[in-house]
PDB file of C-alpha atoms in Angstrom:
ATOM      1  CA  UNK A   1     325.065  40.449 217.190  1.00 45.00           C
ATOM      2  CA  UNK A   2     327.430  38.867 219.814  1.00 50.00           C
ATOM      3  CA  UNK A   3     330.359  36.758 219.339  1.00 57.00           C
ATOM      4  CA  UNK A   4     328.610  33.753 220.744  1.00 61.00           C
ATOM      5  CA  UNK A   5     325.910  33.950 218.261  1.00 71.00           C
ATOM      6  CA  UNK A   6     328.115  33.882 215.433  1.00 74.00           C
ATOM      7  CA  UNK A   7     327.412  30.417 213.480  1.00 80.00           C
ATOM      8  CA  UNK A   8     330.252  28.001 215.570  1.00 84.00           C
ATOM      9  CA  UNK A   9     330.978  26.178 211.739  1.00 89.00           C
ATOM     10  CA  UNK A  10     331.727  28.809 209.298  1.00 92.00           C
ATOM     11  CA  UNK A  11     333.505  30.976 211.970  1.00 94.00           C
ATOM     12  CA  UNK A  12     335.092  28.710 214.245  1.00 95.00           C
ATOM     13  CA  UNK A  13     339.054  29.339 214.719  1.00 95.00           C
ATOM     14  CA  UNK A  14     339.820  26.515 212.735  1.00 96.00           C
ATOM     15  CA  UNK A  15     337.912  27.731 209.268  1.00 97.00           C
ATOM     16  CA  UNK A  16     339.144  32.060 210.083  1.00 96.00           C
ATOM     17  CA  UNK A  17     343.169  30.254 209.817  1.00 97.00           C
ATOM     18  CA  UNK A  18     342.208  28.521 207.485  1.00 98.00           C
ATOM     19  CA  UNK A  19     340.432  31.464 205.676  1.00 98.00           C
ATOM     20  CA  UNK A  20     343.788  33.499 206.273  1.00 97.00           C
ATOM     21  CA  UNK A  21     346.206  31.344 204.945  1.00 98.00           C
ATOM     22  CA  UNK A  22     344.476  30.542 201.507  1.00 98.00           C
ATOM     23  CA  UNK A  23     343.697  34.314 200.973  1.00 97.00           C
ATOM     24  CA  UNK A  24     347.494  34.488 201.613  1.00 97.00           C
ATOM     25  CA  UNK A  25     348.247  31.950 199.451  1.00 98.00           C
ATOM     26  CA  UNK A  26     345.668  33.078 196.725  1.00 98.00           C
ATOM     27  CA  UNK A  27     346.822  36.212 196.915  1.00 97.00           C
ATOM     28  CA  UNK A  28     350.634  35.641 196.564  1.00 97.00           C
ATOM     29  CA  UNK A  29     350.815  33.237 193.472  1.00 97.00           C
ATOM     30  CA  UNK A  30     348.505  35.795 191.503  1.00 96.00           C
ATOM     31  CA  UNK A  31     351.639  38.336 191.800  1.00 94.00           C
ATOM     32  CA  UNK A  32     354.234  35.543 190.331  1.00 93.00           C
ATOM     33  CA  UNK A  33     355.353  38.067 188.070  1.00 89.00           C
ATOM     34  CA  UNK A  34     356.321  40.289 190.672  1.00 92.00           C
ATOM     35  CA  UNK A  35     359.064  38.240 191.668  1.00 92.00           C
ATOM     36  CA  UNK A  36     361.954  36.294 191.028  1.00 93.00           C
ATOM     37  CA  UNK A  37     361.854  32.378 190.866  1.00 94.00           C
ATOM     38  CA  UNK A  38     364.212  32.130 193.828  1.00 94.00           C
ATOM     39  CA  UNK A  39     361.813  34.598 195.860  1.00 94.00           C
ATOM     40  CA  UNK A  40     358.647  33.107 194.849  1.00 96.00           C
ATOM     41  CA  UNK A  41     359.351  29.671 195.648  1.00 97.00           C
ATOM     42  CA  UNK A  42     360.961  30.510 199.173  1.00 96.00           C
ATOM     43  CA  UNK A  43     357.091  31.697 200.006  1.00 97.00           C
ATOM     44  CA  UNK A  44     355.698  29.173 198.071  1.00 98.00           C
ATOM     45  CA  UNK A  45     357.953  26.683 200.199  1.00 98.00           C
ATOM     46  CA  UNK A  46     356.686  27.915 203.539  1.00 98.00           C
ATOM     47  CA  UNK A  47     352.813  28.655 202.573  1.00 98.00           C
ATOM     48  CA  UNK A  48     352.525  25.366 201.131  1.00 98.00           C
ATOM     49  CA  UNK A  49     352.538  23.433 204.849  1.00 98.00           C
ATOM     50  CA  UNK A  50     350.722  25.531 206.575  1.00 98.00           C
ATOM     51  CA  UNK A  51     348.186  25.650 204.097  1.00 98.00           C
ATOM     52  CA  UNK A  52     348.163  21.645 204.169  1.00 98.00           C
ATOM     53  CA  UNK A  53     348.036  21.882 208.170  1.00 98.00           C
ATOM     54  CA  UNK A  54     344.939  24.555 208.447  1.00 98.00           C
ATOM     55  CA  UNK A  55     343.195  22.401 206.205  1.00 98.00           C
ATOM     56  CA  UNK A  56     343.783  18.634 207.733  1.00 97.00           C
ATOM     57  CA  UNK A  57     342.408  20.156 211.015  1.00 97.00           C
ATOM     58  CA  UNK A  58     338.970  21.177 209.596  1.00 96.00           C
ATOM     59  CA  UNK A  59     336.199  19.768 211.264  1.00 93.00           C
ATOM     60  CA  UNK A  60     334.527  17.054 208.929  1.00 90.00           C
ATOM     61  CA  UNK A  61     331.029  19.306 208.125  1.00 89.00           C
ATOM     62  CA  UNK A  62     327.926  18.176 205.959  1.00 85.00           C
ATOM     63  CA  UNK A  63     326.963  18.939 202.521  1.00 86.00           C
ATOM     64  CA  UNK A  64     323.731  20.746 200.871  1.00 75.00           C
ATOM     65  CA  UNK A  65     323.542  18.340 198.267  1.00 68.00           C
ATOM     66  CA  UNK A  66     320.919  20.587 196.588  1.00 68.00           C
ATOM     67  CA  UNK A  67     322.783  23.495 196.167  1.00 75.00           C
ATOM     68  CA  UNK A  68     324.858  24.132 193.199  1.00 82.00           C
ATOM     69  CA  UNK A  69     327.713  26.733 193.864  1.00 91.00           C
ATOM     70  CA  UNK A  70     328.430  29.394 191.325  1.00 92.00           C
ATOM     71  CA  UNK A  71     332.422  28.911 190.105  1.00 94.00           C
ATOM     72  CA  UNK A  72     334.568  32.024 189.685  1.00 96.00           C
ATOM     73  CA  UNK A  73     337.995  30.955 188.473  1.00 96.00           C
ATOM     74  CA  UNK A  74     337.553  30.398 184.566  1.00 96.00           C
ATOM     75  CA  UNK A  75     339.303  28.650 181.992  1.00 97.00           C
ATOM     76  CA  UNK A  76     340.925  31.665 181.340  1.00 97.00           C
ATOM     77  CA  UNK A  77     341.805  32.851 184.712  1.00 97.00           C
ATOM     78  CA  UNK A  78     343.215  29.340 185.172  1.00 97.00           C
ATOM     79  CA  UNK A  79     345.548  29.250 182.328  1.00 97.00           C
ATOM     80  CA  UNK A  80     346.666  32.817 182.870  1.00 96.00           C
ATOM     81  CA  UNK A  81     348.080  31.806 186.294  1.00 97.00           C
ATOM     82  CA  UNK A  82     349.172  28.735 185.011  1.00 97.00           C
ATOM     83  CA  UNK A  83     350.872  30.453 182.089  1.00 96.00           C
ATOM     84  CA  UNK A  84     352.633  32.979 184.285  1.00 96.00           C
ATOM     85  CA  UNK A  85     353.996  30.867 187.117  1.00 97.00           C
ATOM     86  CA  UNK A  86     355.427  28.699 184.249  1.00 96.00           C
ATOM     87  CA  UNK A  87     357.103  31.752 182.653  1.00 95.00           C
ATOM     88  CA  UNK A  88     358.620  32.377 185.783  1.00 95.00           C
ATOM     89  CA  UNK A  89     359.699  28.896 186.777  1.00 95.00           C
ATOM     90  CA  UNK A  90     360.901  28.300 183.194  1.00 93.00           C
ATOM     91  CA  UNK A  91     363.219  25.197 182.743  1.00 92.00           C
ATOM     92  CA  UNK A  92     362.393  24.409 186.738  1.00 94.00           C
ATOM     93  CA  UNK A  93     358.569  23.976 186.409  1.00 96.00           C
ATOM     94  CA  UNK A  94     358.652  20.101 185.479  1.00 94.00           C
ATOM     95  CA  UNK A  95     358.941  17.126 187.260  1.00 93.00           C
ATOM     96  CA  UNK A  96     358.529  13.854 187.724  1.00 87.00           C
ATOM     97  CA  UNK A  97     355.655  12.295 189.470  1.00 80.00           C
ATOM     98  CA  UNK A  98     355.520   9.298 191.899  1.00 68.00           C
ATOM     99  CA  UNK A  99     351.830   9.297 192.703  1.00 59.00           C
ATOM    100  CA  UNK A 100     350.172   9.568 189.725  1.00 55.00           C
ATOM    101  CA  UNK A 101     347.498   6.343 189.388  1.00 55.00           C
ATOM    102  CA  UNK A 102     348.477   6.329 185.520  1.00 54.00           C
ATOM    103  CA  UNK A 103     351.958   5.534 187.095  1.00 51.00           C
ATOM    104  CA  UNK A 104     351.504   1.791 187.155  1.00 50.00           C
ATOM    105  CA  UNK A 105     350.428   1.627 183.556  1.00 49.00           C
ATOM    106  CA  UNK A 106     353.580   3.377 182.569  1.00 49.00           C
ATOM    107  CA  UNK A 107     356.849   2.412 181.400  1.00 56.00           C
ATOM    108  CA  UNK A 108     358.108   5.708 181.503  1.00 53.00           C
ATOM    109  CA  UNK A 109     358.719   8.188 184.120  1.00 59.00           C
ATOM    110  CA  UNK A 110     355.858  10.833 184.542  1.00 78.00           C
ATOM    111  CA  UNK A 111     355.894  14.094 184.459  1.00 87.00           C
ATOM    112  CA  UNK A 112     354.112  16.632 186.367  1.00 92.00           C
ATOM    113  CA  UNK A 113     354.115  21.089 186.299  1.00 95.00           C
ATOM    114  CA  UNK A 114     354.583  22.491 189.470  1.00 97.00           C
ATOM    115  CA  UNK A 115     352.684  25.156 188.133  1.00 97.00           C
ATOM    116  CA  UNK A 116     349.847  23.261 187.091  1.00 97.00           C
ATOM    117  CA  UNK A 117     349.783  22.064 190.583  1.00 97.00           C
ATOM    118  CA  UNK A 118     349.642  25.540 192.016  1.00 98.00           C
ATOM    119  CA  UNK A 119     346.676  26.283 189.670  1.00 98.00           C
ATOM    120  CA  UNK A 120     345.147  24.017 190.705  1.00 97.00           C
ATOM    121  CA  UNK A 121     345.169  24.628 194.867  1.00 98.00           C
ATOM    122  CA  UNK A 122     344.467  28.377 193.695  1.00 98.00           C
ATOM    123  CA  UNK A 123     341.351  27.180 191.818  1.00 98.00           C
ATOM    124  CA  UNK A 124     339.865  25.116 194.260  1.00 97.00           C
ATOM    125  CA  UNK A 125     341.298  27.961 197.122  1.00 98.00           C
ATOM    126  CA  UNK A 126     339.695  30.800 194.723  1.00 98.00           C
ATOM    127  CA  UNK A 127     336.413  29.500 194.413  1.00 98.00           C
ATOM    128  CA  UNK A 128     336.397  28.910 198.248  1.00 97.00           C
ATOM    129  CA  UNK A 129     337.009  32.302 199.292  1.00 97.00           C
ATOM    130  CA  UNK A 130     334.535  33.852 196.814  1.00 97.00           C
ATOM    131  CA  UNK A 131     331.882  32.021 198.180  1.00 96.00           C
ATOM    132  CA  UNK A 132     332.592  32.571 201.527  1.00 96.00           C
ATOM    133  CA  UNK A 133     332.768  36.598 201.186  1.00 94.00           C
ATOM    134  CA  UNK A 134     329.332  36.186 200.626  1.00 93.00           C
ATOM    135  CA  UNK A 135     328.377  36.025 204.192  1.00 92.00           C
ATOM    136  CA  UNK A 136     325.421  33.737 202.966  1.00 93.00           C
ATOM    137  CA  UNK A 137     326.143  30.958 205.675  1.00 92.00           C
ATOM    138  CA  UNK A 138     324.541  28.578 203.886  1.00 91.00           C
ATOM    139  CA  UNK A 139     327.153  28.933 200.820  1.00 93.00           C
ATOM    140  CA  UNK A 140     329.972  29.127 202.872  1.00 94.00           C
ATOM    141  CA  UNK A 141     328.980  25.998 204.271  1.00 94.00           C
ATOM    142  CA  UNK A 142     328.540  24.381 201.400  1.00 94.00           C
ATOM    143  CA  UNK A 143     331.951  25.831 200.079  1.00 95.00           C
ATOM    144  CA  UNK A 144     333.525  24.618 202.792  1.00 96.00           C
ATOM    145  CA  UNK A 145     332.708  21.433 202.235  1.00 95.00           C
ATOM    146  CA  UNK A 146     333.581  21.303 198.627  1.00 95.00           C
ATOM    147  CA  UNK A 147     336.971  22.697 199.033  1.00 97.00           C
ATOM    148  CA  UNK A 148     337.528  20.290 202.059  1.00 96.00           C
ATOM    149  CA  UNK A 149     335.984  17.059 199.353  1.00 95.00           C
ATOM    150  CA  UNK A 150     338.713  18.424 196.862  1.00 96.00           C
ATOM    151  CA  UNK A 151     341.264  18.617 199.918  1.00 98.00           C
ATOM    152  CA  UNK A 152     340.977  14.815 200.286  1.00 96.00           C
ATOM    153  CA  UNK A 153     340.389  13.744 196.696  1.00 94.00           C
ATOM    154  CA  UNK A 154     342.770  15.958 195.039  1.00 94.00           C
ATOM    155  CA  UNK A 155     344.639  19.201 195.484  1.00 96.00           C
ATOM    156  CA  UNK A 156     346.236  17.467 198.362  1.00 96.00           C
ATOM    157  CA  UNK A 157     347.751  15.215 196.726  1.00 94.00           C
ATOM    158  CA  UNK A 158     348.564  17.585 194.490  1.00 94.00           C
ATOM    159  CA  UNK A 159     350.292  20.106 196.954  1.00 97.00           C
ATOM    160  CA  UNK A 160     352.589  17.385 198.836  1.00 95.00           C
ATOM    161  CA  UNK A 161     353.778  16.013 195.577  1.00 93.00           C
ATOM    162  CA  UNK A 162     355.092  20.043 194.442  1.00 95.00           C
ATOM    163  CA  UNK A 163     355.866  20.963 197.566  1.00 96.00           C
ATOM    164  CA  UNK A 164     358.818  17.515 197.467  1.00 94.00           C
ATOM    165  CA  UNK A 165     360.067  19.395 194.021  1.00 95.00           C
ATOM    166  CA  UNK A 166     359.770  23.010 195.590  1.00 97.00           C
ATOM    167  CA  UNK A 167     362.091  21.284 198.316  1.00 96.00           C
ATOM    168  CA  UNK A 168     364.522  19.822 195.915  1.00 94.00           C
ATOM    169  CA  UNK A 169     364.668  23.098 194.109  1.00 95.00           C
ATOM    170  CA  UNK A 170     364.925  25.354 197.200  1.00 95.00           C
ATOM    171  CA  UNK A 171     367.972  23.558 198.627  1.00 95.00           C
ATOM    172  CA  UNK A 172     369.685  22.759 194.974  1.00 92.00           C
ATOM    173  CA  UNK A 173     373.036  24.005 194.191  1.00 90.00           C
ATOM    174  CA  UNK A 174     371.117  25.552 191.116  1.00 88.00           C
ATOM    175  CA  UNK A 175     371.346  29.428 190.797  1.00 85.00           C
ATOM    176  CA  UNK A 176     367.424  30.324 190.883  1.00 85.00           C
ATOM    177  CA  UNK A 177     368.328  33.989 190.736  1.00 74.00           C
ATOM    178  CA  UNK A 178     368.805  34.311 186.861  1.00 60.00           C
ATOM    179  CA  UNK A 179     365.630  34.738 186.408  1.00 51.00           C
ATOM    180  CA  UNK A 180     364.063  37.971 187.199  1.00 45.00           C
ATOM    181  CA  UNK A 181     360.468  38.824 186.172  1.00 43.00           C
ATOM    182  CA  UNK A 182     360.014  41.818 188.329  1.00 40.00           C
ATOM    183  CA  UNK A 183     360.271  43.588 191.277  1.00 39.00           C
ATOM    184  CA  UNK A 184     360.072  42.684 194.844  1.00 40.00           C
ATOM    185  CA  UNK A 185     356.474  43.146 196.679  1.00 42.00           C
ATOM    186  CA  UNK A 186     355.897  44.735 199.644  1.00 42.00           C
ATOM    187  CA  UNK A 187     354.183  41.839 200.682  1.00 45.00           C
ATOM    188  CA  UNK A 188     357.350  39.920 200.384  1.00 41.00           C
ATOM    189  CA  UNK A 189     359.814  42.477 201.694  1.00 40.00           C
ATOM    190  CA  UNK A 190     357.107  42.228 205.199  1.00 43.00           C
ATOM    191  CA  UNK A 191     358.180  38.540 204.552  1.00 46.00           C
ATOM    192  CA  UNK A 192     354.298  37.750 204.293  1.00 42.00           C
ATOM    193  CA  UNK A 193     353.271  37.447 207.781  1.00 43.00           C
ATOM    194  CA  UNK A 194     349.912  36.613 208.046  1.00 45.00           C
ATOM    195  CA  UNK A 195     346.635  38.395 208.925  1.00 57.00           C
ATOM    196  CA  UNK A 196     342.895  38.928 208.583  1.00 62.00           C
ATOM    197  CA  UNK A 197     342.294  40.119 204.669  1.00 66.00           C
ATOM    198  CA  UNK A 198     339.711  43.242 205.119  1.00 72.00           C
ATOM    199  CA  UNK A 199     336.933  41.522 203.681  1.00 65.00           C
ATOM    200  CA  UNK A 200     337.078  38.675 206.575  1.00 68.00           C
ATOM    201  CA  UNK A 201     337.105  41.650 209.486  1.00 69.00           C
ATOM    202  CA  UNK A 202     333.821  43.182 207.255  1.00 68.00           C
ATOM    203  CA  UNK A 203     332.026  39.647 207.433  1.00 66.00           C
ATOM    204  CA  UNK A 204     332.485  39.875 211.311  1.00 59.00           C
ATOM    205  CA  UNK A 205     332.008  43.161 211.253  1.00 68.00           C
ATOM    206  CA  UNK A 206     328.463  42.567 209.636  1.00 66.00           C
ATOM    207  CA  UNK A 207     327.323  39.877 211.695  1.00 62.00           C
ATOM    208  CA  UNK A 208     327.888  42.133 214.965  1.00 60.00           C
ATOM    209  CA  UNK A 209     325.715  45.259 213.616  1.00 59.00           C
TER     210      UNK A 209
END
């Protein structure tokens, strides 16, 4: 099948950056353990905008109402993730939130997890990128749309209020570095530059037999 034929929505540029950065991301925080808390959140630090940027320049698409999407991350997987980038994080993984709508109700500060934030990008970002393996165009539009929705509504909001504690942390005087969980990646020895995952070049791949 020729380029030109591809379908323009689910494989514009736009959505295959996008596509690239969240299987970066997705696949960086599920190797937490692998590094230490000053290493992970120096990646998490620079993934974090981009991811916000490839996102905010989606094209606004419509939804299938009528079609329910099947939901991959679990309870489970969730909580694991959670679990292990607060392990890592350790005394660092709370703070206090500013744009919580509970906030005006309070008399008290609020707090918030940084990893429960970065759950729950990966969740949304997870769920995404299993659908869209598919190749079914039809689910990856619909995908698309949902994980755009939850953009807007949610993990959004979510991301920019981490990412201002991530920054805090990053440029503290505090010594990150006493806390090792692991060795380095390669990934993160390559400095995670981005590309294609294999499964992306496949779907293309695919479409032009």
């Amino acid at each position: 099948m020729a380029e030109e034929n591809l379908n323009p929505i689910v494989y514009s540029k736009n959505v295959i950056e996008f596509v690239t950065v969240a299987n970066e991301y997705c696949g960086f925080v599920e190797t937490a353990g692998n590094h230490t808390t000053r290493s992970f959140l120096d990646k998490v630090q620079k993934i974090l905008p981009l991811l916000y940027l490839k996102t905010s320049v989606l094209h606004e698409i419509e939804s299938y109402e009528e079609m329910g999407l099947e939901k991959f991350v679990s309870e489970v997987d969730y909580n694991f993730l959670q679990q292990k980038i607060m392990n890592l994080l350790g005394q660092y993984d709370d703070f206090q939130e500013v744009f919580d709508p509970e906030m005006q109700f309070s008399d008290a500060p609020l707090t918030a997890s940084i990893s429960e934030c970065l759950a729950d990008i990966f969740q949304d970002l997870k769920d995404f990128l299993m659908s869209y393996r598919t190749g079914d165009e039809l689910v990856m539009e619909e995908a698309l749309w949902i994980c755009q929705d939850n953009f807007r509504h949610f993990w959004g909001q979510r991301l920019v209020n981490c990412l201002r504690a991530i920054h805090s942390l990053v440029y503290s005087d505090l010594n990150l570095d006493d806390q090792v969980t692991g060795r380095k990646t390669d990934e993160e020895e390559r400095d995670g530059e981005s590309s294609k995952p294999d499964w992306l070049n496949q779907l293309f791949n695919n479409q032009e037999d």
